[in-house]
CSV table of C-alpha atoms in Angstrom, one decimal:
chain,number,residue,atom,x,y,z
K,1070,ASP,CA,123.9,131.6,89.1
K,1071,LEU,CA,125.9,131.0,92.2
K,1072,GLU,CA,126.2,134.7,92.9
K,1073,ASN,CA,122.5,135.3,92.3
K,1074,TYR,CA,121.7,132.4,94.6
K,1075,HIS,CA,124.0,133.7,97.3
K,1076,MET,CA,122.4,137.1,97.1
K,1077,ALA,CA,119.0,135.6,97.5
K,1078,HIS,CA,120.2,133.5,100.5
K,1079,PRO,CA,122.8,135.8,102.3
K,1080,HIS,CA,123.0,133.6,105.5
K,1081,SER,CA,123.4,130.2,103.8
K,1082,ALA,CA,127.1,130.4,103.5
K,1083,HIS,CA,127.5,131.2,107.3
K,1084,HIS,CA,125.3,128.3,108.4
K,1085,GLY,CA,126.5,125.7,105.9
K,1086,GLY,CA,123.0,125.2,104.6
K,1087,ILE,CA,121.5,124.9,101.2
K,1088,PHE,CA,124.0,127.1,99.5
K,1089,ILE,CA,127.0,124.9,100.4
K,1090,ALA,CA,125.1,121.7,99.7
K,1091,ILE,CA,124.1,122.8,96.2
K,1092,ARG,CA,127.3,124.5,95.4
K,1093,GLU,CA,128.9,121.0,95.1
K,1094,THR,CA,126.4,120.1,92.3
K,1095,PRO,CA,125.6,123.3,90.3
K,1096,GLY,CA,123.0,121.4,88.3
K,1097,LEU,CA,120.5,121.7,91.2
K,1098,ILE,CA,120.8,125.5,91.7
K,1099,SER,CA,118.1,126.4,89.1
K,1100,PHE,CA,115.7,123.8,90.5
K,1101,ASP,CA,116.2,125.1,94.1
K,1102,LEU,CA,115.6,128.6,93.0
K,1103,PHE,CA,112.5,127.6,91.0
K,1104,PHE,CA,110.9,125.6,93.9
K,1105,GLY,CA,112.0,128.2,96.4
K,1106,GLU,CA,110.0,130.8,94.6
K,1107,ILE,CA,106.9,128.6,94.7
K,1108,PHE,CA,107.1,127.0,98.2
K,1109,GLY,CA,109.3,129.5,100.1
K,1110,GLN,CA,108.0,131.6,103.0
K,1111,TYR,CA,106.4,134.8,101.7
K,1112,THR,CA,104.8,136.1,104.9
K,1113,ASP,CA,105.1,135.9,108.7
K,1114,ILE,CA,101.3,135.7,109.1
K,1115,LEU,CA,100.0,132.1,108.8
K,1116,TYR,CA,96.6,132.9,107.3
K,1117,TYR,CA,98.3,134.9,104.5
K,1118,ASP,CA,100.2,131.8,103.4
K,1119,TRP,CA,98.6,130.1,100.3
K,1120,LYS,CA,100.0,126.7,101.4
K,1121,ILE,CA,97.9,126.5,104.5
K,1122,TRP,CA,94.7,127.2,102.6
K,1123,CYS,CA,95.5,125.0,99.6
K,1124,GLY,CA,96.6,122.1,101.9
K,1125,THR,CA,93.4,122.5,104.0
K,1126,SER,CA,91.3,122.4,100.9
K,1127,MET,CA,93.0,119.3,99.6
K,1128,LEU,CA,92.6,117.6,103.0
K,1129,ALA,CA,88.9,118.5,103.0
K,1130,SER,CA,88.6,117.0,99.5
K,1131,PHE,CA,90.1,113.8,100.8
K,1132,TYR,CA,87.6,113.6,103.6
K,1133,TYR,CA,84.8,114.0,101.1
K,1134,LEU,CA,86.3,111.2,98.9
K,1135,GLN,CA,86.6,109.1,102.1
K,1136,ASN,CA,82.9,109.7,102.9
K,1137,GLN,CA,82.1,108.5,99.4
K,1138,GLY,CA,84.0,105.2,100.0
K,1139,LYS,CA,86.8,106.2,97.6
K,1140,GLU,CA,89.7,106.6,100.1
K,1141,HIS,CA,91.6,103.6,98.6
K,1142,LEU,CA,91.9,105.2,95.2
K,1143,TYR,CA,95.4,106.5,94.4
K,1144,THR,CA,94.0,109.9,93.5
K,1145,SER,CA,92.6,110.2,97.1
K,1146,ARG,CA,95.9,109.2,98.6
K,1147,TYR,CA,97.7,111.8,96.3
K,1148,VAL,CA,95.3,114.6,97.5
K,1149,GLU,CA,95.7,113.5,101.2
K,1150,ILE,CA,99.5,113.4,101.2
K,1151,CYS,CA,100.0,116.6,99.2
K,1152,GLY,CA,97.5,118.5,101.4
K,1153,LEU,CA,99.2,117.3,104.6
K,1154,ASP,CA,102.7,118.2,103.3
K,1155,LEU,CA,101.6,121.7,102.4
K,1156,ILE,CA,100.1,122.3,105.8
K,1157,LEU,CA,103.1,121.0,107.7
K,1158,LEU,CA,105.6,123.0,105.6
K,1159,SER,CA,103.7,126.2,106.2
K,1160,LEU,CA,103.6,125.5,110.0
K,1161,VAL,CA,107.3,124.8,110.1
K,1162,GLN,CA,108.1,127.9,108.1
K,1163,GLN,CA,106.0,130.1,110.5
K,1164,TYR,CA,106.8,128.5,113.9
K,1165,GLY,CA,110.0,126.6,113.5
K,1166,ARG,CA,110.4,123.8,116.1
K,1167,VAL,CA,106.9,124.6,117.6
K,1168,GLY,CA,105.6,124.0,114.1
K,1169,LEU,CA,107.1,120.5,114.2
K,1170,GLY,CA,105.1,119.8,117.4
K,1171,LEU,CA,101.9,121.1,115.7
K,1172,SER,CA,102.7,118.9,112.7
K,1173,ALA,CA,103.1,115.8,114.9
K,1174,LEU,CA,99.7,116.6,116.5
K,1175,ILE,CA,98.0,117.0,113.1
K,1176,ILE,CA,99.4,113.7,111.9
K,1177,CYS,CA,98.2,111.9,115.0
K,1178,LEU,CA,94.7,113.4,114.8
K,1179,HIS,CA,94.4,112.7,111.1
K,1180,SER,CA,95.8,109.2,110.5
K,1181,THR,CA,95.6,107.5,113.9
K,1182,GLY,CA,92.3,109.1,114.9
K,1183,ASN,CA,90.8,108.2,111.6
K,1184,THR,CA,91.8,104.5,112.1
K,1185,ILE,CA,90.5,104.4,115.6
K,1186,VAL,CA,87.1,105.8,114.5
K,1187,ARG,CA,86.9,103.2,111.8
K,1188,MET,CA,87.8,100.4,114.2
K,1189,VAL,CA,85.2,101.5,116.7
K,1190,ARG,CA,82.5,101.4,114.0
K,1191,ALA,CA,83.6,98.0,112.9
K,1192,PHE,CA,83.5,96.6,116.5
K,1193,GLN,CA,79.9,97.9,116.9
K,1194,GLN,CA,78.9,95.5,114.2
K,1195,ARG,CA,79.8,91.9,114.7
K,1196,PRO,CA,82.5,91.2,112.1
K,1197,ALA,CA,82.4,88.2,109.8
K,1198,ARG,CA,84.7,85.3,110.7
K,1199,LEU,CA,87.7,84.6,108.5
K,1200,PRO,CA,88.3,81.1,107.2
K,1201,ASN,CA,92.0,81.8,106.6
K,1202,PHE,CA,94.6,84.5,106.3
K,1203,THR,CA,98.2,85.1,105.3
K,1204,ALA,CA,100.4,87.0,107.7
K,1205,SER,CA,102.4,89.8,106.2
K,1206,ASN,CA,104.4,90.8,109.3
K,1207,ILE,CA,105.5,89.3,112.6
K,1208,TYR,CA,102.5,90.8,114.6
K,1209,GLN,CA,100.1,88.9,112.4
K,1210,ASP,CA,102.2,85.7,112.4
K,1211,LEU,CA,100.5,84.1,115.4
K,1212,GLY,CA,102.8,81.1,115.4
K,1213,GLN,CA,105.8,83.2,116.2
K,1214,ASP,CA,107.0,83.3,119.8
K,1215,LEU,CA,105.7,86.3,121.7
K,1216,LEU,CA,109.1,87.2,123.0
K,1217,LYS,CA,110.4,87.6,119.5
K,1218,VAL,CA,107.4,89.8,118.7
K,1219,VAL,CA,108.1,92.0,121.7
K,1220,THR,CA,111.8,92.2,120.7
K,1221,VAL,CA,111.0,93.4,117.2
K,1222,CYS,CA,108.5,95.9,118.5
K,1223,PHE,CA,111.1,97.3,120.9
K,1224,SER,CA,113.7,97.7,118.2
K,1225,GLN,CA,111.3,99.6,115.9
K,1226,VAL,CA,110.1,101.9,118.7
K,1227,ALA,CA,113.7,102.5,119.8
K,1228,LEU,CA,114.8,103.5,116.2
K,1229,CYS,CA,111.8,105.7,115.8
K,1230,TYR,CA,112.6,107.4,119.1
K,1231,ILE,CA,116.2,108.1,118.0
K,1232,PHE,CA,114.8,109.4,114.6
K,1233,PHE,CA,112.4,111.8,116.4
K,1234,CYS,CA,115.1,113.0,118.8
K,1235,GLY,CA,117.3,114.0,115.8
K,1236,PHE,CA,114.3,115.4,113.9
K,1237,PHE,CA,112.8,117.6,116.6
K,1238,PHE,CA,116.1,119.0,117.9
K,1239,MET,CA,117.7,119.8,114.5
K,1240,LYS,CA,118.3,123.4,113.7
K,1241,MET,CA,115.2,124.8,112.0
K,1242,SER,CA,116.1,127.7,109.7
K,1243,GLU,CA,115.1,128.5,106.2
K,1244,ASP,CA,118.7,128.9,105.3
K,1245,HIS,CA,118.9,125.1,105.7
K,1246,PHE,CA,115.8,124.3,103.6
K,1247,SER,CA,116.2,122.9,100.1
K,1248,TYR,CA,112.8,123.1,98.4
K,1249,SER,CA,114.0,120.9,95.5
K,1250,PHE,CA,114.8,118.2,98.1
K,1251,TRP,CA,111.3,118.8,99.6
K,1252,PHE,CA,109.5,118.5,96.3
K,1253,VAL,CA,111.4,115.3,95.3
K,1254,SER,CA,110.6,113.9,98.8
K,1255,VAL,CA,106.9,114.4,98.3
K,1256,ILE,CA,106.6,113.1,94.7
K,1257,GLY,CA,109.4,110.6,94.5
K,1258,ILE,CA,109.6,109.2,98.1
K,1259,GLN,CA,106.1,109.5,99.7
K,1260,LEU,CA,103.9,109.1,96.6
K,1261,GLY,CA,106.2,107.1,94.4
K,1262,ALA,CA,107.6,104.6,97.0
K,1263,CYS,CA,105.6,104.7,100.2
K,1264,TYR,CA,101.9,105.6,100.1
K,1265,GLY,CA,99.3,104.2,97.7
K,1266,ARG,CA,101.6,101.2,96.9
K,1267,GLY,CA,99.7,98.6,99.0
K,1268,VAL,CA,101.9,95.6,99.9
K,1269,ASP,CA,104.8,97.0,97.7
K,1270,SER,CA,105.2,100.0,99.9
K,1271,GLN,CA,108.8,100.8,101.0
K,1272,LEU,CA,107.4,101.6,104.4
K,1273,GLY,CA,106.4,98.0,104.9
K,1274,SER,CA,102.8,96.8,105.5
K,1275,SER,CA,100.4,99.1,107.2
K,1276,PHE,CA,98.0,98.3,110.1
K,1277,TYR,CA,95.3,96.1,108.6
K,1278,ASP,CA,92.2,96.7,110.7
K,1279,LYS,CA,90.0,94.4,108.5
K,1280,LEU,CA,92.2,91.5,109.6
K,1281,TRP,CA,92.7,92.4,113.3
K,1282,ILE,CA,89.0,93.1,114.1
K,1283,PRO,CA,87.8,89.6,113.3
K,1284,LEU,CA,90.8,88.0,114.9
K,1285,VAL,CA,90.3,89.7,118.3
K,1286,THR,CA,86.5,89.3,118.1
K,1287,HIS,CA,86.5,85.5,117.6
K,1288,CYS,CA,89.8,84.4,119.0
K,1289,ALA,CA,88.3,82.8,122.1
K,1290,GLN,CA,86.5,80.3,119.9
K,1291,SER,CA,89.2,80.0,117.3
K,1292,THR,CA,91.8,77.3,116.6
K,1293,PHE,CA,94.7,78.3,114.3
K,1294,SER,CA,96.7,75.9,112.2
K,1295,ASN,CA,99.6,76.2,109.8
K,1296,LYS,CA,101.8,73.5,108.2
K,1297,GLN,CA,103.6,72.8,111.4
K,1298,LYS,CA,101.0,72.9,114.2
K,1299,SER,CA,97.6,73.8,115.6
K,1300,PHE,CA,97.2,76.1,118.5
K,1301,THR,CA,94.9,78.6,120.2
K,1302,VAL,CA,95.6,82.2,121.2
K,1303,THR,CA,94.1,83.9,124.3
K,1304,PRO,CA,92.3,87.2,123.9
K,1305,LEU,CA,95.0,88.9,126.0
K,1306,ILE,CA,97.8,87.9,123.7
K,1307,MET,CA,95.7,88.8,120.6
K,1308,TRP,CA,95.0,92.2,122.0
K,1309,ALA,CA,98.7,92.7,122.9
K,1310,ARG,CA,99.7,91.9,119.3
K,1311,LEU,CA,97.0,94.2,117.9
K,1312,LEU,CA,98.2,97.1,120.1
K,1313,MET,CA,101.8,96.6,119.1
K,1314,ALA,CA,100.9,96.4,115.4
K,1315,PHE,CA,98.7,99.5,115.7
K,1316,PHE,CA,101.4,101.6,117.5
K,1317,VAL,CA,104.2,100.6,115.1
K,1318,ASN,CA,102.4,100.2,111.8
K,1319,GLU,CA,99.9,102.9,112.2
K,1320,ALA,CA,101.0,105.6,114.6
K,1321,LEU,CA,104.8,105.6,114.2
K,1322,ARG,CA,104.7,104.6,110.5
K,1323,ASN,CA,102.6,107.7,109.6
K,1324,MET,CA,104.5,110.0,111.9
K,1325,VAL,CA,107.8,109.1,110.1
K,1326,GLY,CA,106.3,108.7,106.6
K,1327,ILE,CA,104.5,112.0,106.5
K,1328,SER,CA,107.2,114.0,108.2
K,1329,VAL,CA,109.9,112.7,105.8
K,1330,PRO,CA,110.0,115.7,103.5
K,1331,LEU,CA,110.6,118.1,106.4
K,1332,PHE,CA,113.6,115.9,107.4
K,1333,LEU,CA,115.0,115.3,104.0
K,1334,MET,CA,114.8,119.0,102.9
K,1335,GLN,CA,117.5,119.8,105.4
K,1336,SER,CA,120.0,117.2,104.1
K,1337,ALA,CA,123.5,118.7,103.9
K,1338,SER,CA,124.3,117.4,100.4
K,1339,PRO,CA,122.7,115.5,97.6
K,1340,MET,CA,124.4,112.3,98.6
K,1341,ASP,CA,123.2,112.7,102.2
K,1342,PHE,CA,119.7,113.2,100.7
K,1343,VAL,CA,119.9,109.9,98.7
K,1344,MET,CA,121.3,107.9,101.6
K,1345,ASN,CA,118.6,109.3,104.0
K,1346,CYS,CA,115.9,108.3,101.5
K,1347,LEU,CA,117.2,104.7,101.6
K,1348,ALA,CA,117.7,104.6,105.4
K,1349,PHE,CA,114.4,105.8,106.9
K,1350,ALA,CA,112.2,103.1,105.5
K,1351,TYR,CA,114.3,100.3,107.0
K,1352,ILE,CA,112.7,100.8,110.4
K,1353,PHE,CA,109.3,99.6,109.2
K,1354,THR,CA,110.5,96.6,107.2
K,1355,ILE,CA,112.1,94.9,110.3
K,1356,ASP,CA,108.8,93.2,111.2
K,1357,GLU,CA,108.1,91.9,107.7
K,1358,SER,CA,107.6,88.1,107.5
K,1359,SER,CA,107.7,85.5,104.8
K,1360,GLY,CA,103.9,85.2,104.6
K,1361,THR,CA,102.8,82.2,106.7
K,1362,SER,CA,99.2,81.0,105.9
K,1363,TYR,CA,96.8,80.1,108.7
K,1364,GLU,CA,93.6,78.2,108.6
K,1365,ILE,CA,91.0,79.0,111.3
K,1366,GLU,CA,88.5,76.6,112.8
K,1367,TYR,CA,85.7,77.8,115.0
K,1368,ALA,CA,83.9,76.2,117.9
K,1369,GLU,CA,80.3,75.3,117.1
K,1370,SER,CA,79.1,77.4,120.0
K,1371,ASP,CA,80.5,80.4,118.1
K,1372,ASP,CA,78.5,79.3,115.1
K,1373,LEU,CA,75.3,79.4,117.1
K,1374,THR,CA,76.1,82.8,118.5
K,1375,ASP,CA,76.7,84.3,115.1
K,1376,LEU,CA,73.5,82.8,113.8
K,1377,GLU,CA,71.5,84.2,116.6
K,1378,PHE,CA,73.1,87.6,116.2
K,1379,ASN,CA,72.4,87.8,112.4
K,1380,SER,CA,69.0,86.1,112.4
K,1381,GLN,CA,65.6,87.5,113.0
K,1382,ASP,CA,64.3,84.0,114.0
K,1383,ALA,CA,66.9,82.4,116.3
K,1384,SER,CA,64.8,79.3,117.0
K,1385,TYR,CA,64.7,78.4,113.3
K,1386,GLU,CA,68.5,78.9,113.1
K,1387,ARG,CA,69.0,76.6,116.2
K,1388,LEU,CA,66.9,73.9,114.5
K,1389,ALA,CA,68.9,74.2,111.3
K,1390,LEU,CA,72.2,74.0,113.2
K,1391,ALA,CA,71.0,70.9,115.1
K,1392,GLU,CA,70.1,69.2,111.8
K,1393,ARG,CA,73.5,69.9,110.4
K,1394,ARG,CA,75.2,68.5,113.5
K,1395,GLU,CA,73.1,65.3,113.2
K,1396,SER,CA,73.9,64.9,109.5
K,1397,ARG,CA,77.6,65.2,110.4
K,1398,LYS,CA,77.3,62.4,112.9
K,1399,LEU,CA,75.5,60.1,110.4
K,1400,MET,CA,78.1,60.7,107.8
K,1401,THR,CA,80.8,59.9,110.3
K,1402,ALA,CA,79.0,56.7,111.4
K,1403,GLN,CA,78.6,55.4,107.8
K,1404,PRO,CA,81.2,52.7,106.8
K,1405,SER,CA,83.7,53.6,104.2
K,1406,SER,CA,82.8,52.6,100.6
K,1407,LYS,CA,86.3,51.0,100.3
């Protein structure tokens, strides 16, 4: 098997690529030959490659499911990730390092652009106010000092920058590609541990736009309280937290998470592959918090604004609100039964 593999990959011994990596564990040779026959590069012309067409079809299916409101199903996530991985693999095989740049552009347009469109639509409708929420990361933990939040954000951005420097400037050659590593990365790492797992994701919590949009919309009239204190947050600070959370937990998280198979498939040995699998997810768990719960109280003027916005008869709603205020005063003025 070793001789047959070396004949199929005549340059691998010179470059210290897959052949040397798998030679140390002969049990992986048959798997690499099998997956190499399926996912290897067959042609130098992009539109002759079955992976680009299959991946595009799967991504189109995901957009259809998303339009039907089924994007949160695990099946939808499966189709999305597998489609993206096939497209990115085809681009890297055809164009090398240029393909990595095209892959990064596709990831940004797909994931980040998708979230931005969803947020713009939500802002156009006045979002409902939240009575309470539980913070899952330091950006949502409004009681934390802003300097600590900025420090955590800087550390995550710096680590991602170093990751991308190593990723984009590594030697891109098919002699270094292990398609068994790539396949395990897609199924075992991305779909098994990272995407479609909700709060249990090994990539940490994702950007939760359904929480951030109500927070930034109503923060000027909001008072937040936890077990220790009550406080207010200015719109400027709230927007700063939102942008940091979006950049780290949406843009960078998806850039790293979706490109992981392209990085791991070039691991020098099986042990390097396993260690890299454990290491990359650490970046996005730095901002995880213990889950502080917050109660939100709103100014009455904000109640009136919401009622006017959602009502066809604002005068009736003003009268109803005035009656409720008067009843509160009467209840406060009544002596205690004790």
